[in-house]
Amino acid sequence: MPDRYAVIGNPVAHSKSPLIHAAFARATGQAMSYERLLAPLDGFAAAAKRFASEGGMGLNVTAPFKLDAFALATEKSARARSAGACNTLAWRGSHWFGDNTDGAGLIHDLMHNLGVAISGRDVLIFGAGGAARGILGPLLAETPRRVVVVNRTQSKADELAAHFAAHGNIAATPTGALGGGRFDIVINATSIGLQDTDGAGVWAAGVFAPGALAYDLVYADAPTPFARWASANGAARTADGLGMLIEQAAESFLLWRGVRPDSRPLFPLLRPV
Ligand code: ATR
């Protein structure tokens, strides 16, 4: 019997994780199966428990269960604690170990796939929810010159900046108070919808330094609204979160199997040209 893994979520039918991990398993010669697990909205812990009792060894956790996974894991990595959420669980024989590979996935995509230096650079983040919190620890560990957080609800940006103040140079600034500041990396961590093509007053114009990258944490087959807005407002280049999705999976695979698969073959597989 191959070792069992799954992605758990609600909904989960759309998840690309089974495809990604099957490819990783083939490429690294690991005997493992990987399935989709649909859990009821109020039934995450019970579903995870059942999976472990049936021999399940690891879970990727997607919306809306990342906080439930954090609560369930009795042992957690430092990056999971800094994110306050878990996207990866590993069964340790008697309990779940919780990790968060989202931030590491983003950093890997930025530095290795997109060739973007973070150290010494100015970074702007739109959004102060779970997605923003999940990336801030790994981002600050790469010693950017400064990280500025802009959010619709200012108090949430202030809380986030205070939470990470010990990890680096981070500030929360109202959209209108950016004061002409220019940034090398501008990250969209909001869930501003398709209809808000002007960025709902949060995506501030005039923020892109020469050569700047605009990075959307979400991914889509067509350019995202944020990518379109950024291109129209001076970003030299744009990227969506497909690379982050692939790299967070590679980090999870490393935690489970002790080997980091080559992620490059996944890009043409998930985004055929
Ligand atoms: P996630 O886990 O994806 O980060 P979240 O915690 O609900 O989800 O956070 C969503 C983010 O998108 C927040 O920064 C939110 O701003 P608020 O903190 O002010 O709620 C932002 N967001 C969502 N819809 C928005 C909108 N229509 N206009 C502006 N900001 C929006």
PDB file of C-alpha atoms and ligand atoms in Angstrom:
ATOM      1  CA  MET A   1       0.000   0.000   0.000  1.00  0.00           C
ATOM      2  CA  PRO A   2       1.435   3.428  -0.930  1.00  0.00           C
ATOM      3  CA  ASP A   3       1.549   6.086   1.818  1.00  0.00           C
ATOM      4  CA  ARG A   4      -1.638   8.155   1.853  1.00  0.00           C
ATOM      5  CA  TYR A   5      -1.843  11.931   1.560  1.00  0.00           C
ATOM      6  CA  ALA A   6      -4.693  14.309   0.715  1.00  0.00           C
ATOM      7  CA  VAL A   7      -5.774  17.900   0.296  1.00  0.00           C
ATOM      8  CA  ILE A   8      -8.648  18.804   2.596  1.00  0.00           C
ATOM      9  CA  GLY A   9     -10.984  21.744   1.942  1.00  0.00           C
ATOM     10  CA  ASN A  10     -14.517  22.866   1.204  1.00  0.00           C
ATOM     11  CA  PRO A  11     -14.859  23.139  -1.721  1.00  0.00           C
ATOM     12  CA  VAL A  12     -11.927  21.026  -2.861  1.00  0.00           C
ATOM     13  CA  ALA A  13     -12.907  19.739  -6.307  1.00  0.00           C
ATOM     14  CA  HIS A  14     -10.979  22.569  -8.014  1.00  0.00           C
ATOM     15  CA  SER A  15      -7.705  21.876  -6.183  1.00  0.00           C
ATOM     16  CA  LYS A  16      -4.629  21.329  -8.338  1.00  0.00           C
ATOM     17  CA  SER A  17      -2.727  19.733  -5.438  1.00  0.00           C
ATOM     18  CA  PRO A  18      -3.451  16.087  -6.455  1.00  0.00           C
ATOM     19  CA  LEU A  19      -2.002  16.736  -9.912  1.00  0.00           C
ATOM     20  CA  ILE A  20       1.060  18.494  -8.472  1.00  0.00           C
ATOM     21  CA  HIS A  21       1.842  15.846  -5.844  1.00  0.00           C
ATOM     22  CA  ALA A  22       1.266  12.956  -8.241  1.00  0.00           C
ATOM     23  CA  ALA A  23       3.847  14.531 -10.565  1.00  0.00           C
ATOM     24  CA  PHE A  24       6.271  15.093  -7.661  1.00  0.00           C
ATOM     25  CA  ALA A  25       5.824  11.469  -6.495  1.00  0.00           C
ATOM     26  CA  ARG A  26       6.508  10.132 -10.003  1.00  0.00           C
ATOM     27  CA  ALA A  27       9.570  12.329 -10.457  1.00  0.00           C
ATOM     28  CA  THR A  28      11.117  11.405  -7.100  1.00  0.00           C
ATOM     29  CA  GLY A  29      10.070   7.725  -7.116  1.00  0.00           C
ATOM     30  CA  GLN A  30       8.035   8.000  -3.905  1.00  0.00           C
ATOM     31  CA  ALA A  31       5.311   5.379  -3.317  1.00  0.00           C
ATOM     32  CA  MET A  32       2.406   7.576  -2.240  1.00  0.00           C
ATOM     33  CA  SER A  33      -1.211   8.253  -3.090  1.00  0.00           C
ATOM     34  CA  TYR A  34      -2.814  11.697  -2.948  1.00  0.00           C
ATOM     35  CA  GLU A  35      -6.543  12.327  -2.903  1.00  0.00           C
ATOM     36  CA  ARG A  36      -9.126  15.072  -2.357  1.00  0.00           C
ATOM     37  CA  LEU A  37     -10.959  15.173   0.971  1.00  0.00           C
ATOM     38  CA  LEU A  38     -14.155  17.236   1.173  1.00  0.00           C
ATOM     39  CA  ALA A  39     -14.862  18.008   4.849  1.00  0.00           C
ATOM     40  CA  PRO A  40     -18.089  19.521   6.151  1.00  0.00           C
ATOM     41  CA  LEU A  41     -17.647  23.156   7.205  1.00  0.00           C
ATOM     42  CA  ASP A  42     -18.049  22.166  10.862  1.00  0.00           C
ATOM     43  CA  GLY A  43     -16.269  18.834  10.528  1.00  0.00           C
ATOM     44  CA  PHE A  44     -12.590  19.507   9.860  1.00  0.00           C
ATOM     45  CA  ALA A  45     -11.129  17.922  13.022  1.00  0.00           C
ATOM     46  CA  ALA A  46     -13.294  14.806  12.697  1.00  0.00           C
ATOM     47  CA  ALA A  47     -12.328  14.351   9.034  1.00  0.00           C
ATOM     48  CA  ALA A  48      -8.610  14.758   9.825  1.00  0.00           C
ATOM     49  CA  LYS A  49      -8.907  12.287  12.698  1.00  0.00           C
ATOM     50  CA  ARG A  50     -10.625   9.717  10.491  1.00  0.00           C
ATOM     51  CA  PHE A  51      -7.976  10.147   7.808  1.00  0.00           C
ATOM     52  CA  ALA A  52      -5.186   9.510  10.344  1.00  0.00           C
ATOM     53  CA  SER A  53      -6.996   6.473  11.756  1.00  0.00           C
ATOM     54  CA  GLU A  54      -7.159   5.048   8.223  1.00  0.00           C
ATOM     55  CA  GLY A  55      -3.389   5.400   7.828  1.00  0.00           C
ATOM     56  CA  GLY A  56      -3.254   8.924   6.346  1.00  0.00           C
ATOM     57  CA  MET A  57       0.208  10.465   6.781  1.00  0.00           C
ATOM     58  CA  GLY A  58      -0.186  14.050   5.673  1.00  0.00           C
ATOM     59  CA  LEU A  59      -2.669  16.713   4.636  1.00  0.00           C
ATOM     60  CA  ASN A  60      -2.551  19.902   2.638  1.00  0.00           C
ATOM     61  CA  VAL A  61      -5.131  22.253   4.069  1.00  0.00           C
ATOM     62  CA  THR A  62      -6.982  24.767   1.954  1.00  0.00           C
ATOM     63  CA  ALA A  63      -9.835  27.227   2.547  1.00  0.00           C
ATOM     64  CA  PRO A  64     -11.595  27.530   4.881  1.00  0.00           C
ATOM     65  CA  PHE A  65      -9.686  25.239   7.255  1.00  0.00           C
ATOM     66  CA  LYS A  66      -6.216  26.762   7.770  1.00  0.00           C
ATOM     67  CA  LEU A  67      -7.148  28.117  11.213  1.00  0.00           C
ATOM     68  CA  ASP A  68      -8.809  24.812  12.183  1.00  0.00           C
ATOM     69  CA  ALA A  69      -5.607  23.021  11.189  1.00  0.00           C
ATOM     70  CA  PHE A  70      -3.600  25.418  13.355  1.00  0.00           C
ATOM     71  CA  ALA A  71      -5.904  24.638  16.300  1.00  0.00           C
ATOM     72  CA  LEU A  72      -5.694  20.891  15.660  1.00  0.00           C
ATOM     73  CA  ALA A  73      -1.896  20.638  15.467  1.00  0.00           C
ATOM     74  CA  THR A  74      -0.432  20.135  18.930  1.00  0.00           C
ATOM     75  CA  GLU A  75       3.118  20.607  17.606  1.00  0.00           C
ATOM     76  CA  LYS A  76       3.875  23.434  15.157  1.00  0.00           C
ATOM     77  CA  SER A  77       6.795  24.881  13.200  1.00  0.00           C
ATOM     78  CA  ALA A  78       7.982  28.426  13.924  1.00  0.00           C
ATOM     79  CA  ARG A  79       6.700  29.566  10.523  1.00  0.00           C
ATOM     80  CA  ALA A  80       3.249  28.111  11.258  1.00  0.00           C
ATOM     81  CA  ARG A  81       3.179  30.005  14.556  1.00  0.00           C
ATOM     82  CA  SER A  82       4.219  33.229  12.844  1.00  0.00           C
ATOM     83  CA  ALA A  83       1.533  32.742  10.170  1.00  0.00           C
ATOM     84  CA  GLY A  84      -1.100  31.811  12.761  1.00  0.00           C
ATOM     85  CA  ALA A  85      -2.396  29.199  10.318  1.00  0.00           C
ATOM     86  CA  CYS A  86      -1.401  25.806   8.889  1.00  0.00           C
ATOM     87  CA  ASN A  87      -1.565  24.745   5.250  1.00  0.00           C
ATOM     88  CA  THR A  88       0.290  21.473   5.887  1.00  0.00           C
ATOM     89  CA  LEU A  89      -0.168  18.714   8.472  1.00  0.00           C
ATOM     90  CA  ALA A  90       2.080  15.702   9.023  1.00  0.00           C
ATOM     91  CA  TRP A  91       0.944  12.763  11.162  1.00  0.00           C
ATOM     92  CA  ARG A  92       3.565  12.029  13.821  1.00  0.00           C
ATOM     93  CA  GLY A  93       2.204   8.693  15.040  1.00  0.00           C
ATOM     94  CA  SER A  94       0.178  10.169  17.887  1.00  0.00           C
ATOM     95  CA  HIS A  95      -0.553  13.761  16.864  1.00  0.00           C
ATOM     96  CA  TRP A  96      -0.549  16.215  13.967  1.00  0.00           C
ATOM     97  CA  PHE A  97       2.501  18.391  13.331  1.00  0.00           C
ATOM     98  CA  GLY A  98       1.418  21.687  11.731  1.00  0.00           C
ATOM     99  CA  ASP A  99       3.461  23.699   9.243  1.00  0.00           C
ATOM    100  CA  ASN A 100       2.872  26.599   6.904  1.00  0.00           C
ATOM    101  CA  THR A 101       4.673  26.474   3.557  1.00  0.00           C
ATOM    102  CA  ASP A 102       2.846  29.356   1.840  1.00  0.00           C
ATOM    103  CA  GLY A 103       5.406  32.036   2.698  1.00  0.00           C
ATOM    104  CA  ALA A 104       8.371  29.825   1.838  1.00  0.00           C
ATOM    105  CA  GLY A 105       6.631  28.994  -1.450  1.00  0.00           C
ATOM    106  CA  LEU A 106       6.277  32.671  -2.312  1.00  0.00           C
ATOM    107  CA  ILE A 107       9.915  33.421  -1.434  1.00  0.00           C
ATOM    108  CA  HIS A 108      11.126  30.492  -3.541  1.00  0.00           C
ATOM    109  CA  ASP A 109       9.037  31.644  -6.494  1.00  0.00           C
ATOM    110  CA  LEU A 110      10.257  35.244  -6.207  1.00  0.00           C
ATOM    111  CA  MET A 111      13.943  34.429  -5.794  1.00  0.00           C
ATOM    112  CA  HIS A 112      14.468  31.284  -7.842  1.00  0.00           C
ATOM    113  CA  ASN A 113      11.772  31.327 -10.537  1.00  0.00           C
ATOM    114  CA  LEU A 114      11.371  35.063 -11.083  1.00  0.00           C
ATOM    115  CA  GLY A 115      14.947  36.038 -10.184  1.00  0.00           C
ATOM    116  CA  VAL A 116      13.876  38.862  -7.882  1.00  0.00           C
ATOM    117  CA  ALA A 117      16.167  39.951  -5.054  1.00  0.00           C
ATOM    118  CA  ILE A 118      14.391  40.768  -1.792  1.00  0.00           C
ATOM    119  CA  SER A 119      17.267  41.817   0.447  1.00  0.00           C
ATOM    120  CA  GLY A 120      17.592  45.604   0.526  1.00  0.00           C
ATOM    121  CA  ARG A 121      14.469  46.145  -1.581  1.00  0.00           C
ATOM    122  CA  ASP A 122      11.255  48.054  -0.832  1.00  0.00           C
ATOM    123  CA  VAL A 123       8.154  45.863  -0.603  1.00  0.00           C
ATOM    124  CA  LEU A 124       4.503  46.986  -0.539  1.00  0.00           C
ATOM    125  CA  ILE A 125       1.695  44.639   0.500  1.00  0.00           C
ATOM    126  CA  PHE A 126      -1.959  45.354  -0.174  1.00  0.00           C
ATOM    127  CA  GLY A 127      -4.094  43.466   2.371  1.00  0.00           C
ATOM    128  CA  ALA A 128      -3.798  42.490   6.025  1.00  0.00           C
ATOM    129  CA  GLY A 129      -5.788  39.249   6.278  1.00  0.00           C
ATOM    130  CA  GLY A 130      -4.661  35.647   6.614  1.00  0.00           C
ATOM    131  CA  ALA A 131      -2.848  35.614   3.271  1.00  0.00           C
ATOM    132  CA  ALA A 132      -0.739  38.651   4.213  1.00  0.00           C
ATOM    133  CA  ARG A 133       0.065  37.266   7.644  1.00  0.00           C
ATOM    134  CA  GLY A 134       1.101  33.946   6.116  1.00  0.00           C
ATOM    135  CA  ILE A 135       3.865  35.499   4.002  1.00  0.00           C
ATOM    136  CA  LEU A 136       5.263  38.193   6.303  1.00  0.00           C
ATOM    137  CA  GLY A 137       7.567  36.029   8.457  1.00  0.00           C
ATOM    138  CA  PRO A 138       9.461  34.423   5.541  1.00  0.00           C
ATOM    139  CA  LEU A 139       9.467  37.757   3.652  1.00  0.00           C
ATOM    140  CA  LEU A 140      11.018  39.730   6.521  1.00  0.00           C
ATOM    141  CA  ALA A 141      13.580  36.952   7.034  1.00  0.00           C
ATOM    142  CA  GLU A 142      14.989  37.885   3.592  1.00  0.00           C
ATOM    143  CA  THR A 143      15.836  41.378   4.990  1.00  0.00           C
ATOM    144  CA  PRO A 144      14.001  43.739   2.657  1.00  0.00           C
ATOM    145  CA  ARG A 145      14.857  47.431   3.256  1.00  0.00           C
ATOM    146  CA  ARG A 146      11.258  48.002   4.330  1.00  0.00           C
ATOM    147  CA  VAL A 147       7.822  46.414   4.117  1.00  0.00           C
ATOM    148  CA  VAL A 148       4.762  48.675   4.029  1.00  0.00           C
ATOM    149  CA  VAL A 149       1.268  47.243   4.564  1.00  0.00           C
ATOM    150  CA  VAL A 150      -1.788  49.026   3.147  1.00  0.00           C
ATOM    151  CA  ASN A 151      -5.274  47.794   3.987  1.00  0.00           C
ATOM    152  CA  ARG A 152      -8.898  48.979   3.771  1.00  0.00           C
ATOM    153  CA  THR A 153      -9.257  48.467   7.532  1.00  0.00           C
ATOM    154  CA  GLN A 154      -6.311  50.393   8.955  1.00  0.00           C
ATOM    155  CA  SER A 155      -6.504  48.780  12.402  1.00  0.00           C
ATOM    156  CA  LYS A 156      -5.783  45.349  10.882  1.00  0.00           C
ATOM    157  CA  ALA A 157      -2.702  46.682   9.089  1.00  0.00           C
ATOM    158  CA  ASP A 158      -1.540  48.275  12.364  1.00  0.00           C
ATOM    159  CA  GLU A 159      -1.986  44.967  14.220  1.00  0.00           C
ATOM    160  CA  LEU A 160      -0.039  43.080  11.573  1.00  0.00           C
ATOM    161  CA  ALA A 161       2.836  45.593  11.617  1.00  0.00           C
ATOM    162  CA  ALA A 162       2.975  45.419  15.422  1.00  0.00           C
ATOM    163  CA  HIS A 163       2.911  41.607  15.348  1.00  0.00           C
ATOM    164  CA  PHE A 164       5.931  41.446  13.013  1.00  0.00           C
ATOM    165  CA  ALA A 165       7.828  44.518  14.293  1.00  0.00           C
ATOM    166  CA  ALA A 166      10.529  42.371  15.901  1.00  0.00           C
ATOM    167  CA  HIS A 167      11.218  40.598  12.577  1.00  0.00           C
ATOM    168  CA  GLY A 168      12.232  43.598  10.470  1.00  0.00           C
ATOM    169  CA  ASN A 169      11.394  47.068   9.188  1.00  0.00           C
ATOM    170  CA  ILE A 170       7.604  46.983   8.752  1.00  0.00           C
ATOM    171  CA  ALA A 171       5.038  49.788   8.846  1.00  0.00           C
ATOM    172  CA  ALA A 172       1.301  50.153   8.218  1.00  0.00           C
ATOM    173  CA  THR A 173       0.320  53.149   6.114  1.00  0.00           C
ATOM    174  CA  PRO A 174      -3.064  54.440   4.912  1.00  0.00           C
ATOM    175  CA  THR A 175      -3.403  54.346   1.111  1.00  0.00           C
ATOM    176  CA  GLY A 176      -3.474  58.120   0.925  1.00  0.00           C
ATOM    177  CA  ALA A 177      -0.309  58.519   3.003  1.00  0.00           C
ATOM    178  CA  LEU A 178       2.157  56.611   0.831  1.00  0.00           C
ATOM    179  CA  GLY A 179       3.613  59.990  -0.077  1.00  0.00           C
ATOM    180  CA  GLY A 180       4.936  59.072  -3.497  1.00  0.00           C
ATOM    181  CA  GLY A 181       6.945  56.131  -2.140  1.00  0.00           C
ATOM    182  CA  ARG A 182       8.135  53.691  -4.797  1.00  0.00           C
ATOM    183  CA  PHE A 183       8.419  49.942  -4.329  1.00  0.00           C
ATOM    184  CA  ASP A 184      10.376  47.206  -6.084  1.00  0.00           C
ATOM    185  CA  ILE A 185       7.923  44.420  -5.207  1.00  0.00           C
ATOM    186  CA  VAL A 186       4.182  45.081  -4.828  1.00  0.00           C
ATOM    187  CA  ILE A 187       2.118  42.146  -3.575  1.00  0.00           C
ATOM    188  CA  ASN A 188      -1.663  41.824  -3.722  1.00  0.00           C
ATOM    189  CA  ALA A 189      -2.836  39.871  -0.665  1.00  0.00           C
ATOM    190  CA  THR A 190      -6.410  41.174  -0.791  1.00  0.00           C
ATOM    191  CA  SER A 191      -9.441  39.329  -2.073  1.00  0.00           C
ATOM    192  CA  ILE A 192     -10.681  42.391  -3.943  1.00  0.00           C
ATOM    193  CA  GLY A 193     -13.089  41.007  -6.493  1.00  0.00           C
ATOM    194  CA  LEU A 194     -13.260  40.963 -10.245  1.00  0.00           C
ATOM    195  CA  GLN A 195     -15.688  43.866 -10.316  1.00  0.00           C
ATOM    196  CA  ASP A 196     -13.320  46.175  -8.410  1.00  0.00           C
ATOM    197  CA  THR A 197     -11.001  46.856 -11.321  1.00  0.00           C
ATOM    198  CA  ASP A 198      -9.884  50.115  -9.703  1.00  0.00           C
ATOM    199  CA  GLY A 199      -8.679  48.253  -6.620  1.00  0.00           C
ATOM    200  CA  ALA A 200     -11.493  49.433  -4.346  1.00  0.00           C
ATOM    201  CA  GLY A 201      -9.420  52.439  -3.334  1.00  0.00           C
ATOM    202  CA  VAL A 202      -6.727  50.188  -1.850  1.00  0.00           C
ATOM    203  CA  TRP A 203      -4.448  49.592  -4.824  1.00  0.00           C
ATOM    204  CA  ALA A 204      -2.700  52.965  -4.871  1.00  0.00           C
ATOM    205  CA  ALA A 205      -1.332  54.266  -8.165  1.00  0.00           C
ATOM    206  CA  GLY A 206       2.193  55.663  -8.441  1.00  0.00           C
ATOM    207  CA  VAL A 207       3.832  53.019  -6.245  1.00  0.00           C
ATOM    208  CA  PHE A 208       5.950  51.164  -8.786  1.00  0.00           C
ATOM    209  CA  ALA A 209       9.710  51.777  -8.862  1.00  0.00           C
ATOM    210  CA  PRO A 210      11.471  51.328 -12.219  1.00  0.00           C
ATOM    211  CA  GLY A 211      11.615  47.592 -12.989  1.00  0.00           C
ATOM    212  CA  ALA A 212       9.063  46.769 -10.270  1.00  0.00           C
ATOM    213  CA  LEU A 213       7.317  43.422 -10.042  1.00  0.00           C
ATOM    214  CA  ALA A 214       3.591  43.230  -9.215  1.00  0.00           C
ATOM    215  CA  TYR A 215       2.761  39.837  -7.674  1.00  0.00           C
ATOM    216  CA  ASP A 216      -0.780  38.580  -7.119  1.00  0.00           C
ATOM    217  CA  LEU A 217      -1.064  35.803  -4.530  1.00  0.00           C
ATOM    218  CA  VAL A 218      -4.039  34.363  -6.408  1.00  0.00           C
ATOM    219  CA  TYR A 219      -3.648  32.681  -9.768  1.00  0.00           C
ATOM    220  CA  ALA A 220      -5.826  32.411 -12.815  1.00  0.00           C
ATOM    221  CA  ASP A 221      -5.585  31.264 -16.400  1.00  0.00           C
ATOM    222  CA  ALA A 222      -6.004  34.836 -17.660  1.00  0.00           C
ATOM    223  CA  PRO A 223      -4.218  37.912 -16.230  1.00  0.00           C
ATOM    224  CA  THR A 224      -5.802  38.733 -12.864  1.00  0.00           C
ATOM    225  CA  PRO A 225      -7.535  42.100 -12.241  1.00  0.00           C
ATOM    226  CA  PHE A 226      -4.536  43.093 -10.111  1.00  0.00           C
ATOM    227  CA  ALA A 227      -2.096  42.186 -12.885  1.00  0.00           C
ATOM    228  CA  ARG A 228      -4.112  44.221 -15.383  1.00  0.00           C
ATOM    229  CA  TRP A 229      -4.307  47.170 -12.999  1.00  0.00           C
ATOM    230  CA  ALA A 230      -0.577  46.965 -12.223  1.00  0.00           C
ATOM    231  CA  SER A 231       0.407  46.850 -15.907  1.00  0.00           C
ATOM    232  CA  ALA A 232      -1.744  49.903 -16.576  1.00  0.00           C
ATOM    233  CA  ASN A 233      -0.192  51.731 -13.617  1.00  0.00           C
ATOM    234  CA  GLY A 234       3.514  51.326 -14.260  1.00  0.00           C
ATOM    235  CA  ALA A 235       4.567  47.840 -13.117  1.00  0.00           C
ATOM    236  CA  ALA A 236       7.408  46.594 -15.326  1.00  0.00           C
ATOM    237  CA  ARG A 237       6.235  43.012 -14.926  1.00  0.00           C
ATOM    238  CA  THR A 238       3.528  40.965 -13.265  1.00  0.00           C
ATOM    239  CA  ALA A 239       3.181  37.453 -11.869  1.00  0.00           C
ATOM    240  CA  ASP A 240       0.306  35.546 -10.370  1.00  0.00           C
ATOM    241  CA  GLY A 241       0.374  32.957  -7.587  1.00  0.00           C
ATOM    242  CA  LEU A 242       0.793  29.833  -9.707  1.00  0.00           C
ATOM    243  CA  GLY A 243       4.484  29.646  -8.823  1.00  0.00           C
ATOM    244  CA  MET A 244       3.667  30.091  -5.146  1.00  0.00           C
ATOM    245  CA  LEU A 245       1.111  27.275  -5.396  1.00  0.00           C
ATOM    246  CA  ILE A 246       3.683  24.951  -6.951  1.00  0.00           C
ATOM    247  CA  GLU A 247       6.464  25.917  -4.538  1.00  0.00           C
ATOM    248  CA  GLN A 248       4.343  25.628  -1.392  1.00  0.00           C
ATOM    249  CA  ALA A 249       3.494  22.115  -2.574  1.00  0.00           C
ATOM    250  CA  ALA A 250       7.197  21.343  -3.063  1.00  0.00           C
ATOM    251  CA  GLU A 251       7.873  22.562   0.508  1.00  0.00           C
ATOM    252  CA  SER A 252       5.071  20.331   1.853  1.00  0.00           C
ATOM    253  CA  PHE A 253       6.456  17.386  -0.094  1.00  0.00           C
ATOM    254  CA  LEU A 254       9.880  18.069   1.441  1.00  0.00           C
ATOM    255  CA  LEU A 255       8.387  18.044   4.951  1.00  0.00           C
ATOM    256  CA  TRP A 256       6.598  14.743   4.323  1.00  0.00           C
ATOM    257  CA  ARG A 257       9.148  12.846   2.244  1.00  0.00           C
ATOM    258  CA  GLY A 258      12.510  14.477   3.002  1.00  0.00           C
ATOM    259  CA  VAL A 259      13.154  15.337  -0.654  1.00  0.00           C
ATOM    260  CA  ARG A 260      12.408  18.603  -2.474  1.00  0.00           C
ATOM    261  CA  PRO A 261      11.112  17.816  -5.960  1.00  0.00           C
ATOM    262  CA  ASP A 262      12.137  19.844  -9.005  1.00  0.00           C
ATOM    263  CA  SER A 263       9.215  22.208  -9.513  1.00  0.00           C
ATOM    264  CA  ARG A 264      10.109  23.367 -13.025  1.00  0.00           C
ATOM    265  CA  PRO A 265       8.244  20.621 -14.966  1.00  0.00           C
ATOM    266  CA  LEU A 266       5.024  21.660 -13.195  1.00  0.00           C
ATOM    267  CA  PHE A 267       4.809  25.076 -14.831  1.00  0.00           C
ATOM    268  CA  PRO A 268       4.105  23.874 -18.402  1.00  0.00           C
ATOM    269  CA  LEU A 269       1.824  21.194 -16.966  1.00  0.00           C
ATOM    270  CA  LEU A 270      -0.369  23.695 -15.101  1.00  0.00           C
ATOM    271  CA  ARG A 271      -0.141  26.527 -17.580  1.00  0.00           C
ATOM    272  CA  PRO A 272       0.132  25.112 -21.075  1.00  0.00           C
ATOM    273  CA  VAL A 273       1.328  27.698 -23.591  1.00  0.00           C
TER     274      VAL A 273
HETATM  275  P1  ATR B   1      -7.334  35.971   3.243  1.00  0.00           P
HETATM  276  O1  ATR B   1      -7.155  34.814   4.158  1.00  0.00           O
HETATM  277  O2  ATR B   1      -7.488  35.607   1.791  1.00  0.00           O
HETATM  278  O3  ATR B   1      -6.299  37.025   3.445  1.00  0.00           O
HETATM  279  P2  ATR B   1      -9.157  37.633   4.691  1.00  0.00           P
HETATM  280  O4  ATR B   1      -8.455  37.339   5.976  1.00  0.00           O
HETATM  281  O5  ATR B   1     -10.641  37.707   4.687  1.00  0.00           O
HETATM  282  O6  ATR B   1      -8.776  36.577   3.607  1.00  0.00           O
HETATM  283  O7  ATR B   1      -8.550  39.010   4.109  1.00  0.00           O
HETATM  284  C1  ATR B   1      -9.015  39.562   2.922  1.00  0.00           C
HETATM  285  C2  ATR B   1      -8.221  40.835   2.614  1.00  0.00           C
HETATM  286  O8  ATR B   1      -8.776  41.463   1.450  1.00  0.00           O
HETATM  287  C3  ATR B   1      -8.283  41.877   3.713  1.00  0.00           C
HETATM  288  O9  ATR B   1      -7.100  42.641   3.675  1.00  0.00           O
HETATM  289  C4  ATR B   1      -9.490  42.714   3.270  1.00  0.00           C
HETATM  290  O10 ATR B   1      -9.512  44.022   3.792  1.00  0.00           O
HETATM  291  P3  ATR B   1     -10.183  44.308   5.250  1.00  0.00           P
HETATM  292  O11 ATR B   1      -9.179  43.859   6.259  1.00  0.00           O
HETATM  293  O12 ATR B   1     -10.409  45.757   5.253  1.00  0.00           O
HETATM  294  O13 ATR B   1     -11.447  43.489   5.278  1.00  0.00           O
HETATM  295  C5  ATR B   1      -9.270  42.762   1.791  1.00  0.00           C
HETATM  296  N1  ATR B   1     -10.499  43.009   1.025  1.00  0.00           N
HETATM  297  C6  ATR B   1     -11.430  42.106   0.678  1.00  0.00           C
HETATM  298  N2  ATR B   1     -12.423  42.667  -0.041  1.00  0.00           N
HETATM  299  C7  ATR B   1     -12.115  43.981  -0.151  1.00  0.00           C
HETATM  300  C8  ATR B   1     -12.727  45.106  -0.798  1.00  0.00           C
HETATM  301  N3  ATR B   1     -13.871  45.000  -1.489  1.00  0.00           N
HETATM  302  N4  ATR B   1     -12.111  46.292  -0.711  1.00  0.00           N
HETATM  303  C9  ATR B   1     -10.948  46.432  -0.029  1.00  0.00           C
HETATM  304  N5  ATR B   1     -10.307  45.407   0.595  1.00  0.00           N
HETATM  305  C10 ATR B   1     -10.871  44.201   0.536  1.00  0.00           C
END
